[in-house]
Amino acid sequence: MSAKESRPRSASLSKAVAQPKRRRFLRRFWFPAVLMLAIAAGGLTGIVAAYQLNYSQAASEVASLATYRPSVVTRIYADDGKTVIGEFALEKRIPLKYDEIPPVMKNAILAIEDARFNDHIGIDPIRIIGAGWKNFREGTREGGSTLTQQLAKNLFLSREQTFKRKMNEWLVALQIERYYTKQQIMEMYANHIFLGAGAYGVEAGAETFFNKQAKDLSLEEAALLAGIPKAPGQYSPTVNAEAARERRNLVLEQMAKYGFVSQAEADAAKSKPIKLADTVDYQSQLRSTPFDYPVEQIRQDLEDKYTTRVAQGGLSVYTTINVEAQKKAYDVVRARLRQYDRARGWRSAYTNIATVNNGVSTVTKEQLENYKYPDWYANDYEKGEFIIGLITKIDQARNEATARFGNYTATVTAGDMGWSGRQPRSEFKLGDLCEFELTEVDKDKRRLKVKLSQVPAVQGAMLTLNAKTGEIIAMIGGYDFYTNKFNNATQAYRQTGSAFKPYIYAAAIEWGMTPDSIVSGAPITRGSWTPHNYDGSTGNGDVPLKIALAKSLNVPAVHLLDMVGIQTGAQMVRRFGITVPMAPYLPSALGATEVPLDQMVSAYSAFPNKGVRVQPHLVRKVLDRDGNILQEWEKTTYKVLNEYVALTMVSMMRGVIENGTATSARVLGVPLAGKTGT
């Protein structure tokens, strides 16, 4: 073989020998190389993670949870300091401390959300791998999020489904676990979760769905609440009762699986129906109460000073409103408005729930069965109440109609049509909302007997003031707040009529006259205007001041203002705290000036207070969520009259009750002084 031939063979042989050496080298060093790369990558990841854990925005946000104060309910209390008459909230939340959360509630949450909660550091690799394998094997999408991750997502992160957001969720969860104990994390979670129907946190959820405190929840009730946060729109019992039941039963199964309850206990709870409070369907609806007008006035006053803290800051507002006085005023005003309205005839004016399409009104069976009127809240009715009912059936042959009041029903016969003089078959349409007076209430059968009434077309107001302290004891601004939010006690400027006369008489007494001083009752004319007395006469002869005031004679009042002077009269009115300037004309003596009711009541407080007017107020004090006093009312007074003038006026105004235009008030049997507004 030649040299030429031997060289290729030699090269081939060398190459063949080199390849096994290279393979041996790779076999020997590939694992260490990969390991080194993994360590380097892990180290780099650790450095990045450490940086994120210590210096990222998430780190500072999580650290701020130490002072985390979720939005909570502001509550308005009556003058007893206990009765809640109103609430303000963007999120209805009643925070609980960890020890106040009942064990059954904690266990239900852990069973369905994170059974290994006490064993992980914020993220759970075992759960993540298990969920990933199940998703791969079954083609499902099961999450591996821990309870801490869910808290991180709810507090700090968006809902987008991206890898970046998931990584941020892990980092924030790790941060939370670094800063807070498991008890603190559970407390934050239990107070933050959204449960539907406007409720945030387990205490608000218990109150909303079951009308009880969380500490009183049964096993099945706690399981129901624990199952909602995953998808409130799907698992809320007010939205989808069947889905809520299935989800509740899953929670119970998980509780048995992880040993929180026995299987027998879980099975017994699963067999029970979901029983919600009657109030749950009305949580988001605005319903009428006797306290609506003062509560709304308080809200407006507070927001001027505390802005967003009113709806989010958990303030405790202690008011001057007396529960019994407010309810009595509510009943009296409504009764008098109905009486006044009745004298003006029947109107057959009803609202109807029908849907209008292309000018055609239709009402479905489903609408009639499911409609909820706000005042049906709790289905708790008493004889004598006036409640709106829904006409759900009309029997032409029997001349009867069926009205529904939440879970109660009533048959309306011809004899139940009250003073309307109408017949059920012709008066009503399906879907009509009509006011009825309840004459009998059968709570066992949930049946009512009723009499047709009519919502007044006129409004009125009442304001009761403690003349010594300035505390408003009762305030009624109209017949029904949610059909007319205009507060006639504070916003309505109305002519005062004869109630204005005491200001003019006070000016006359201060001017030097006495109750026995004679004032002219001769006819008086200014231009085309001639005042008349209530009986239509244009004159009445000369009379003492005390008689002229007691009988509310108009002509002497005009003479009196003419004597003391319009400027003097106007100055006296301003001293009483009336902000509306008195018109510079003699008719002002008869109450032509328009004044809001609250100013009139405040002005009158000067008479029994020996000439000192008190500033009316609704709030005694305001506390923040920690019990610190933010505001405490300090009595504000204004000197209007000297003591002699004030007491003289009280004596003269007592004559209005004893032998004047308000003798009917004597039946009350208590010392009274005042002035009618004829």
GROMACS .gro file of N, CA and C in nm, residues 126-266:
model
  423
  126ILE      N    1  -4.649   2.185   4.628
  126ILE     CA    2  -4.719   2.057   4.618
  126ILE      C    3  -4.855   2.077   4.552
  127ARG      N    4  -4.925   2.182   4.593
  127ARG     CA    5  -5.057   2.208   4.535
  127ARG      C    6  -5.045   2.252   4.389
  128ILE      N    7  -4.944   2.331   4.359
  128ILE     CA    8  -4.924   2.377   4.221
  128ILE      C    9  -4.897   2.258   4.129
  129ILE      N   10  -4.807   2.167   4.172
  129ILE     CA   11  -4.775   2.049   4.090
  129ILE      C   12  -4.898   1.961   4.075
  130GLY      N   13  -4.971   1.941   4.185
  130GLY     CA   14  -5.090   1.858   4.179
  130GLY      C   15  -5.195   1.915   4.086
  131ALA      N   16  -5.216   2.046   4.094
  131ALA     CA   17  -5.314   2.110   4.007
  131ALA      C   18  -5.269   2.104   3.862
  132GLY      N   19  -5.138   2.125   3.839
  132GLY     CA   20  -5.086   2.119   3.702
  132GLY      C   21  -5.101   1.981   3.642
  133TRP      N   22  -5.070   1.877   3.720
  133TRP     CA   23  -5.083   1.739   3.670
  133TRP      C   24  -5.228   1.706   3.639
  134LYS      N   25  -5.319   1.749   3.727
  134LYS     CA   26  -5.461   1.723   3.704
  134LYS      C   27  -5.511   1.795   3.579
  135ASN      N   28  -5.464   1.918   3.562
  135ASN     CA   29  -5.504   1.993   3.442
  135ASN      C   30  -5.455   1.924   3.316
  136PHE      N   31  -5.329   1.872   3.320
  136PHE     CA   32  -5.270   1.803   3.204
  136PHE      C   33  -5.344   1.673   3.176
  137ARG      N   34  -5.373   1.599   3.281
  137ARG     CA   35  -5.434   1.468   3.266
  137ARG      C   36  -5.581   1.475   3.226
  138GLU      N   37  -5.654   1.573   3.285
  138GLU     CA   38  -5.799   1.577   3.264
  138GLU      C   39  -5.843   1.689   3.171
  139GLY      N   40  -5.748   1.775   3.133
  139GLY     CA   41  -5.784   1.885   3.044
  139GLY      C   42  -5.869   1.990   3.112
  140THR      N   43  -5.860   1.998   3.245
  140THR     CA   44  -5.938   2.098   3.320
  140THR      C   45  -5.850   2.217   3.354
  141ARG      N   46  -5.909   2.316   3.421
  141ARG     CA   47  -5.832   2.432   3.468
  141ARG      C   48  -5.855   2.447   3.617
  142GLU      N   49  -5.773   2.382   3.695
  142GLU     CA   50  -5.783   2.391   3.840
  142GLU      C   51  -5.671   2.477   3.893
  143GLY      N   52  -5.704   2.573   3.977
  143GLY     CA   53  -5.603   2.663   4.030
  143GLY      C   54  -5.525   2.602   4.144
  144GLY      N   55  -5.404   2.651   4.162
  144GLY     CA   56  -5.321   2.607   4.273
  144GLY      C   57  -5.297   2.719   4.372
  145SER      N   58  -5.379   2.822   4.368
  145SER     CA   59  -5.358   2.939   4.452
  145SER      C   60  -5.386   2.908   4.598
  146THR      N   61  -5.300   2.962   4.682
  146THR     CA   62  -5.322   2.952   4.826
  146THR      C   63  -5.414   3.065   4.872
  147LEU      N   64  -5.457   3.055   4.996
  147LEU     CA   65  -5.540   3.162   5.052
  147LEU      C   66  -5.463   3.293   5.054
  148THR      N   67  -5.333   3.285   5.080
  148THR     CA   68  -5.249   3.405   5.081
  148THR      C   69  -5.241   3.466   4.942
  149GLN      N   70  -5.230   3.383   4.839
  149GLN     CA   71  -5.227   3.433   4.702
  149GLN      C   72  -5.359   3.503   4.667
  150GLN      N   73  -5.469   3.445   4.713
  150GLN     CA   74  -5.598   3.508   4.684
  150GLN      C   75  -5.609   3.643   4.753
  151LEU      N   76  -5.557   3.652   4.875
  151LEU     CA   77  -5.556   3.781   4.943
  151LEU      C   78  -5.471   3.881   4.867
  152ALA      N   79  -5.354   3.834   4.818
  152ALA     CA   80  -5.266   3.921   4.740
  152ALA      C   81  -5.337   3.971   4.615
  153LYS      N   82  -5.407   3.881   4.548
  153LYS     CA   83  -5.478   3.917   4.425
  153LYS      C   84  -5.590   4.017   4.454
  154ASN      N   85  -5.664   3.993   4.561
  154ASN     CA   86  -5.777   4.081   4.595
  154ASN      C   87  -5.731   4.220   4.638
  155LEU      N   88  -5.617   4.226   4.705
  155LEU     CA   89  -5.571   4.354   4.759
  155LEU      C   90  -5.491   4.436   4.661
  156PHE      N   91  -5.408   4.370   4.580
  156PHE     CA   92  -5.307   4.446   4.505
  156PHE      C   93  -5.308   4.424   4.353
  157LEU      N   94  -5.366   4.317   4.305
  157LEU     CA   95  -5.344   4.279   4.165
  157LEU      C   96  -5.471   4.281   4.084
  158SER      N   97  -5.452   4.281   3.953
  158SER     CA   98  -5.565   4.278   3.860
  158SER      C   99  -5.613   4.135   3.844
  159ARG      N  100  -5.720   4.118   3.766
  159ARG     CA  101  -5.777   3.986   3.744
  159ARG      C  102  -5.727   3.921   3.614
  160GLU      N  103  -5.637   3.987   3.543
  160GLU     CA  104  -5.592   3.934   3.414
  160GLU      C  105  -5.521   3.800   3.433
  161GLN      N  106  -5.536   3.711   3.334
  161GLN     CA  107  -5.475   3.578   3.338
  161GLN      C  108  -5.348   3.578   3.254
  162THR      N  109  -5.238   3.625   3.314
  162THR     CA  110  -5.109   3.627   3.244
  162THR      C  111  -5.002   3.571   3.336
  163PHE      N  112  -4.893   3.524   3.274
  163PHE     CA  113  -4.782   3.469   3.351
  163PHE      C  114  -4.720   3.578   3.439
  164LYS      N  115  -4.708   3.699   3.386
  164LYS     CA  116  -4.649   3.808   3.463
  164LYS      C  117  -4.730   3.836   3.589
  165ARG      N  118  -4.865   3.841   3.575
  165ARG     CA  119  -4.947   3.866   3.693
  165ARG      C  120  -4.934   3.753   3.794
  166LYS      N  121  -4.923   3.628   3.744
  166LYS     CA  122  -4.908   3.515   3.834
  166LYS      C  123  -4.777   3.523   3.912
  167MET      N  124  -4.671   3.563   3.844
  167MET     CA  125  -4.542   3.578   3.912
  167MET      C  126  -4.552   3.687   4.019
  168ASN      N  127  -4.617   3.797   3.985
  168ASN     CA  128  -4.636   3.904   4.083
  168ASN      C  129  -4.719   3.856   4.202
  169GLU      N  130  -4.818   3.773   4.172
  169GLU     CA  131  -4.901   3.717   4.279
  169GLU      C  132  -4.817   3.634   4.375
  170TRP      N  133  -4.726   3.552   4.321
  170TRP     CA  134  -4.638   3.471   4.406
  170TRP      C  135  -4.550   3.560   4.494
  171LEU      N  136  -4.492   3.663   4.430
  171LEU     CA  137  -4.402   3.751   4.505
  171LEU      C  138  -4.477   3.824   4.617
  172VAL      N  139  -4.596   3.873   4.586
  172VAL     CA  140  -4.674   3.945   4.687
  172VAL      C  141  -4.716   3.849   4.799
  173ALA      N  142  -4.754   3.726   4.761
  173ALA     CA  143  -4.792   3.627   4.862
  173ALA      C  144  -4.676   3.597   4.956
  174LEU      N  145  -4.556   3.583   4.898
  174LEU     CA  146  -4.437   3.560   4.981
  174LEU      C  147  -4.414   3.679   5.074
  175GLN      N  148  -4.435   3.798   5.020
  175GLN     CA  149  -4.418   3.918   5.102
  175GLN      C  150  -4.516   3.918   5.220
  176ILE      N  151  -4.640   3.886   5.191
  176ILE     CA  152  -4.742   3.886   5.297
  176ILE      C  153  -4.704   3.789   5.408
  177GLU      N  154  -4.657   3.670   5.367
  177GLU     CA  155  -4.619   3.569   5.467
  177GLU      C  156  -4.496   3.613   5.548
  178ARG      N  157  -4.409   3.695   5.487
  178ARG     CA  158  -4.292   3.744   5.559
  178ARG      C  159  -4.332   3.841   5.670
  179TYR      N  160  -4.431   3.923   5.641
  179TYR     CA  161  -4.466   4.032   5.732
  179TYR      C  162  -4.572   3.994   5.835
  180TYR      N  163  -4.658   3.897   5.803
  180TYR     CA  164  -4.775   3.875   5.886
  180TYR      C  165  -4.789   3.729   5.927
  181THR      N  166  -4.853   3.710   6.042
  181THR     CA  167  -4.878   3.575   6.092
  181THR      C  168  -4.995   3.513   6.016
  182LYS      N  169  -5.009   3.383   6.033
  182LYS     CA  170  -5.122   3.314   5.969
  182LYS      C  171  -5.255   3.368   6.021
  183GLN      N  172  -5.258   3.401   6.150
  183GLN     CA  173  -5.381   3.455   6.207
  183GLN      C  174  -5.417   3.590   6.145
  184GLN      N  175  -5.317   3.674   6.124
  184GLN     CA  176  -5.342   3.804   6.063
  184GLN      C  177  -5.389   3.789   5.919
  185ILE      N  178  -5.330   3.694   5.848
  185ILE     CA  179  -5.370   3.671   5.708
  185ILE      C  180  -5.513   3.621   5.701
  186MET      N  181  -5.550   3.528   5.788
  186MET     CA  182  -5.687   3.479   5.790
  186MET      C  183  -5.784   3.592   5.825
  187GLU      N  184  -5.746   3.675   5.921
  187GLU     CA  185  -5.832   3.787   5.960
  187GLU      C  186  -5.855   3.882   5.842
  188MET      N  187  -5.747   3.916   5.770
  188MET     CA  188  -5.760   4.006   5.655
  188MET      C  189  -5.847   3.943   5.547
  189TYR      N  190  -5.824   3.816   5.520
  189TYR     CA  191  -5.902   3.747   5.416
  189TYR      C  192  -6.050   3.745   5.453
  190ALA      N  193  -6.081   3.705   5.576
  190ALA     CA  194  -6.220   3.691   5.618
  190ALA      C  195  -6.294   3.824   5.620
  191ASN      N  196  -6.222   3.933   5.637
  191ASN     CA  197  -6.285   4.065   5.639
  191ASN      C  198  -6.292   4.130   5.501
  192HIS      N  199  -6.212   4.080   5.407
  192HIS     CA  200  -6.202   4.147   5.277
  192HIS      C  201  -6.289   4.084   5.169
  193ILE      N  202  -6.316   3.954   5.175
  193ILE     CA  203  -6.383   3.883   5.066
  193ILE      C  204  -6.520   3.943   5.033
  194PHE      N  205  -6.552   3.942   4.903
  194PHE     CA  206  -6.682   3.989   4.856
  194PHE      C  207  -6.776   3.870   4.848
  195LEU      N  208  -6.896   3.885   4.907
  195LEU     CA  209  -6.991   3.774   4.915
  195LEU      C  210  -7.120   3.801   4.840
  196GLY      N  211  -7.123   3.907   4.759
  196GLY     CA  212  -7.245   3.938   4.686
  196GLY      C  213  -7.344   4.015   4.771
  197ALA      N  214  -7.449   4.066   4.707
  197ALA     CA  215  -7.556   4.142   4.775
  197ALA      C  216  -7.500   4.259   4.854
  198GLY      N  217  -7.385   4.312   4.810
  198GLY     CA  218  -7.325   4.428   4.874
  198GLY      C  219  -7.247   4.399   5.000
  199ALA      N  220  -7.230   4.271   5.035
  199ALA     CA  221  -7.164   4.234   5.161
  199ALA      C  222  -7.017   4.201   5.140
  200TYR      N  223  -6.933   4.258   5.224
  200TYR     CA  224  -6.790   4.230   5.224
  200TYR      C  225  -6.751   4.177   5.362
  201GLY      N  226  -6.687   4.061   5.364
  201GLY     CA  227  -6.646   4.002   5.491
  201GLY      C  228  -6.753   3.913   5.550
  202VAL      N  229  -6.710   3.820   5.637
  202VAL     CA  230  -6.802   3.718   5.686
  202VAL      C  231  -6.908   3.774   5.781
  203GLU      N  232  -6.876   3.880   5.856
  203GLU     CA  233  -6.976   3.936   5.947
  203GLU      C  234  -7.089   4.002   5.869
  204ALA      N  235  -7.055   4.082   5.769
  204ALA     CA  236  -7.158   4.145   5.685
  204ALA      C  237  -7.234   4.039   5.607
  205GLY      N  238  -7.163   3.932   5.564
  205GLY     CA  239  -7.229   3.823   5.492
  205GLY      C  240  -7.331   3.753   5.579
  206ALA      N  241  -7.295   3.727   5.705
  206ALA     CA  242  -7.388   3.662   5.797
  206ALA      C  243  -7.510   3.749   5.820
  207GLU      N  244  -7.488   3.879   5.834
  207GLU     CA  245  -7.598   3.971   5.857
  207GLU      C  246  -7.687   3.982   5.734
  208THR      N  247  -7.625   3.986   5.617
  208THR     CA  248  -7.699   4.004   5.493
  208THR      C  249  -7.783   3.881   5.458
  209PHE      N  250  -7.722   3.763   5.461
  209PHE     CA  251  -7.791   3.643   5.415
  209PHE      C  252  -7.874   3.574   5.523
  210PHE      N  253  -7.833   3.588   5.650
  210PHE     CA  254  -7.901   3.513   5.755
  210PHE      C  255  -7.954   3.600   5.869
  211ASN      N  256  -7.931   3.731   5.861
  211ASN     CA  257  -7.978   3.824   5.963
  211ASN      C  258  -7.930   3.783   6.102
  212LYS      N  259  -7.802   3.747   6.110
  212LYS     CA  260  -7.742   3.708   6.238
  212LYS      C  261  -7.595   3.744   6.236
  213GLN      N  262  -7.531   3.733   6.351
  213GLN     CA  263  -7.388   3.757   6.358
  213GLN      C  264  -7.311   3.631   6.318
  214ALA      N  265  -7.186   3.650   6.275
  214ALA     CA  266  -7.106   3.536   6.231
  214ALA      C  267  -7.090   3.433   6.342
  215LYS      N  268  -7.081   3.476   6.465
  215LYS     CA  269  -7.061   3.383   6.577
  215LYS      C  270  -7.179   3.288   6.594
  216ASP      N  271  -7.292   3.321   6.534
  216ASP     CA  272  -7.412   3.238   6.548
  216ASP      C  273  -7.438   3.151   6.425
  217LEU      N  274  -7.346   3.149   6.329
  217LEU     CA  275  -7.365   3.071   6.207
  217LEU      C  276  -7.365   2.922   6.235
  218SER      N  277  -7.453   2.850   6.167
  218SER     CA  278  -7.452   2.704   6.173
  218SER      C  279  -7.349   2.650   6.076
  219LEU      N  280  -7.325   2.520   6.079
  219LEU     CA  281  -7.227   2.458   5.990
  219LEU      C  282  -7.263   2.481   5.844
  220GLU      N  283  -7.389   2.456   5.808
  220GLU     CA  284  -7.428   2.471   5.667
  220GLU      C  285  -7.425   2.618   5.623
  221GLU      N  286  -7.454   2.711   5.714
  221GLU     CA  287  -7.449   2.853   5.679
  221GLU      C  288  -7.305   2.899   5.656
  222ALA      N  289  -7.215   2.855   5.742
  222ALA     CA  290  -7.073   2.889   5.725
  222ALA      C  291  -7.020   2.832   5.594
  223ALA      N  292  -7.060   2.710   5.562
  223ALA     CA  293  -7.016   2.647   5.437
  223ALA      C  294  -7.067   2.723   5.316
  224LEU      N  295  -7.191   2.772   5.325
  224LEU     CA  296  -7.247   2.850   5.214
  224LEU      C  297  -7.165   2.976   5.190
  225LEU      N  298  -7.134   3.049   5.298
  225LEU     CA  299  -7.056   3.172   5.283
  225LEU      C  300  -6.916   3.144   5.231
  226ALA      N  301  -6.854   3.038   5.279
  226ALA     CA  302  -6.717   3.005   5.237
  226ALA      C  303  -6.709   2.972   5.089
  227GLY      N  304  -6.818   2.924   5.033
  227GLY     CA  305  -6.816   2.885   4.892
  227GLY      C  306  -6.841   2.998   4.795
  228ILE      N  307  -6.887   3.113   4.843
  228ILE     CA  308  -6.925   3.222   4.753
  228ILE      C  309  -6.807   3.295   4.690
  229PRO      N  310  -6.697   3.327   4.761
  229PRO     CA  311  -6.594   3.417   4.706
  229PRO      C  312  -6.533   3.374   4.573
  230LYS      N  313  -6.531   3.245   4.544
  230LYS     CA  314  -6.473   3.200   4.417
  230LYS      C  315  -6.542   3.265   4.299
  231ALA      N  316  -6.675   3.281   4.307
  231ALA     CA  317  -6.752   3.345   4.199
  231ALA      C  318  -6.885   3.393   4.255
  232PRO      N  319  -6.888   3.511   4.317
  232PRO     CA  320  -7.011   3.560   4.380
  232PRO      C  321  -7.129   3.569   4.283
  233GLY      N  322  -7.101   3.603   4.159
  233GLY     CA  323  -7.209   3.612   4.061
  233GLY      C  324  -7.269   3.478   4.026
  234GLN      N  325  -7.198   3.370   4.055
  234GLN     CA  326  -7.244   3.235   4.023
  234GLN      C  327  -7.296   3.162   4.146
  235TYR      N  328  -7.230   3.183   4.260
  235TYR     CA  329  -7.261   3.102   4.378
  235TYR      C  330  -7.342   3.175   4.485
  236SER      N  331  -7.379   3.300   4.460
  236SER     CA  332  -7.464   3.369   4.556
  236SER      C  333  -7.602   3.303   4.559
  237PRO      N  334  -7.656   3.273   4.676
  237PRO     CA  335  -7.787   3.207   4.683
  237PRO      C  336  -7.901   3.294   4.633
  238THR      N  337  -7.880   3.425   4.626
  238THR     CA  338  -7.984   3.512   4.573
  238THR      C  339  -7.981   3.519   4.421
  239VAL      N  340  -7.871   3.470   4.362
  239VAL     CA  341  -7.856   3.471   4.217
  239VAL      C  342  -7.887   3.334   4.158
  240ASN      N  343  -7.831   3.229   4.217
  240ASN     CA  344  -7.847   3.092   4.166
  240ASN      C  345  -7.852   2.998   4.285
  241ALA      N  346  -7.972   2.969   4.332
  241ALA     CA  347  -7.987   2.890   4.454
  241ALA      C  348  -7.932   2.749   4.438
  242GLU      N  349  -7.952   2.688   4.321
  242GLU     CA  350  -7.905   2.551   4.300
  242GLU      C  351  -7.753   2.545   4.296
  243ALA      N  352  -7.691   2.639   4.225
  243ALA     CA  353  -7.544   2.642   4.221
  243ALA      C  354  -7.488   2.670   4.360
  244ALA      N  355  -7.555   2.754   4.435
  244ALA     CA  356  -7.510   2.783   4.572
  244ALA      C  357  -7.520   2.660   4.660
  245ARG      N  358  -7.627   2.582   4.642
  245ARG     CA  359  -7.642   2.459   4.722
  245ARG      C  360  -7.533   2.359   4.688
  246GLU      N  361  -7.505   2.341   4.558
  246GLU     CA  362  -7.401   2.247   4.517
  246GLU      C  363  -7.264   2.291   4.569
  247ARG      N  364  -7.238   2.419   4.562
  247ARG     CA  365  -7.110   2.470   4.611
  247ARG      C  366  -7.101   2.453   4.763
  248ARG      N  367  -7.208   2.480   4.834
  248ARG     CA  368  -7.210   2.459   4.979
  248ARG      C  369  -7.179   2.314   5.013
  249ASN      N  370  -7.242   2.223   4.941
  249ASN     CA  371  -7.221   2.080   4.969
  249ASN      C  372  -7.078   2.038   4.938
  250LEU      N  373  -7.016   2.099   4.838
  250LEU     CA  374  -6.876   2.071   4.809
  250LEU      C  375  -6.788   2.115   4.927
  251VAL      N  376  -6.818   2.232   4.982
  251VAL     CA  377  -6.743   2.280   5.098
  251VAL      C  378  -6.758   2.181   5.214
  252LEU      N  379  -6.879   2.133   5.235
  252LEU     CA  380  -6.902   2.037   5.344
  252LEU      C  381  -6.825   1.907   5.321
  253GLU      N  382  -6.820   1.861   5.196
  253GLU     CA  383  -6.742   1.741   5.164
  253GLU      C  384  -6.595   1.762   5.193
  254GLN      N  385  -6.545   1.879   5.156
  254GLN     CA  386  -6.405   1.910   5.182
  254GLN      C  387  -6.377   1.919   5.333
  255MET      N  388  -6.472   1.971   5.407
  255MET     CA  389  -6.455   1.978   5.552
  255MET      C  390  -6.445   1.839   5.613
  256ALA      N  391  -6.526   1.747   5.561
  256ALA     CA  392  -6.518   1.608   5.609
  256ALA      C  393  -6.388   1.543   5.564
  257LYS      N  394  -6.347   1.568   5.442
  257LYS     CA  395  -6.224   1.510   5.387
  257LYS      C  396  -6.102   1.547   5.470
  258TYR      N  397  -6.096   1.671   5.514
  258TYR     CA  398  -5.978   1.718   5.587
  258TYR      C  399  -5.995   1.712   5.739
  259GLY      N  400  -6.103   1.649   5.783
  259GLY     CA  401  -6.119   1.623   5.925
  259GLY      C  402  -6.173   1.738   6.008
  260PHE      N  403  -6.228   1.840   5.944
  260PHE     CA  404  -6.285   1.951   6.020
  260PHE      C  405  -6.420   1.912   6.082
  261VAL      N  406  -6.492   1.823   6.016
  261VAL     CA  407  -6.616   1.767   6.069
  261VAL      C  408  -6.620   1.620   6.032
  262SER      N  409  -6.708   1.547   6.095
  262SER     CA  410  -6.725   1.407   6.059
  262SER      C  411  -6.808   1.396   5.932
  263GLN      N  412  -6.803   1.280   5.868
  263GLN     CA  413  -6.883   1.261   5.747
  263GLN      C  414  -7.031   1.268   5.780
  264ALA      N  415  -7.068   1.219   5.898
  264ALA     CA  416  -7.208   1.223   5.938
  264ALA      C  417  -7.256   1.367   5.955
  265GLU      N  418  -7.171   1.451   6.014
  265GLU     CA  419  -7.207   1.592   6.030
  265GLU      C  420  -7.220   1.660   5.895
  266ALA      N  421  -7.129   1.629   5.805
  266ALA     CA  422  -7.135   1.688   5.671
  266ALA      C  423  -7.261   1.644   5.598
   0.00000   0.00000   0.00000
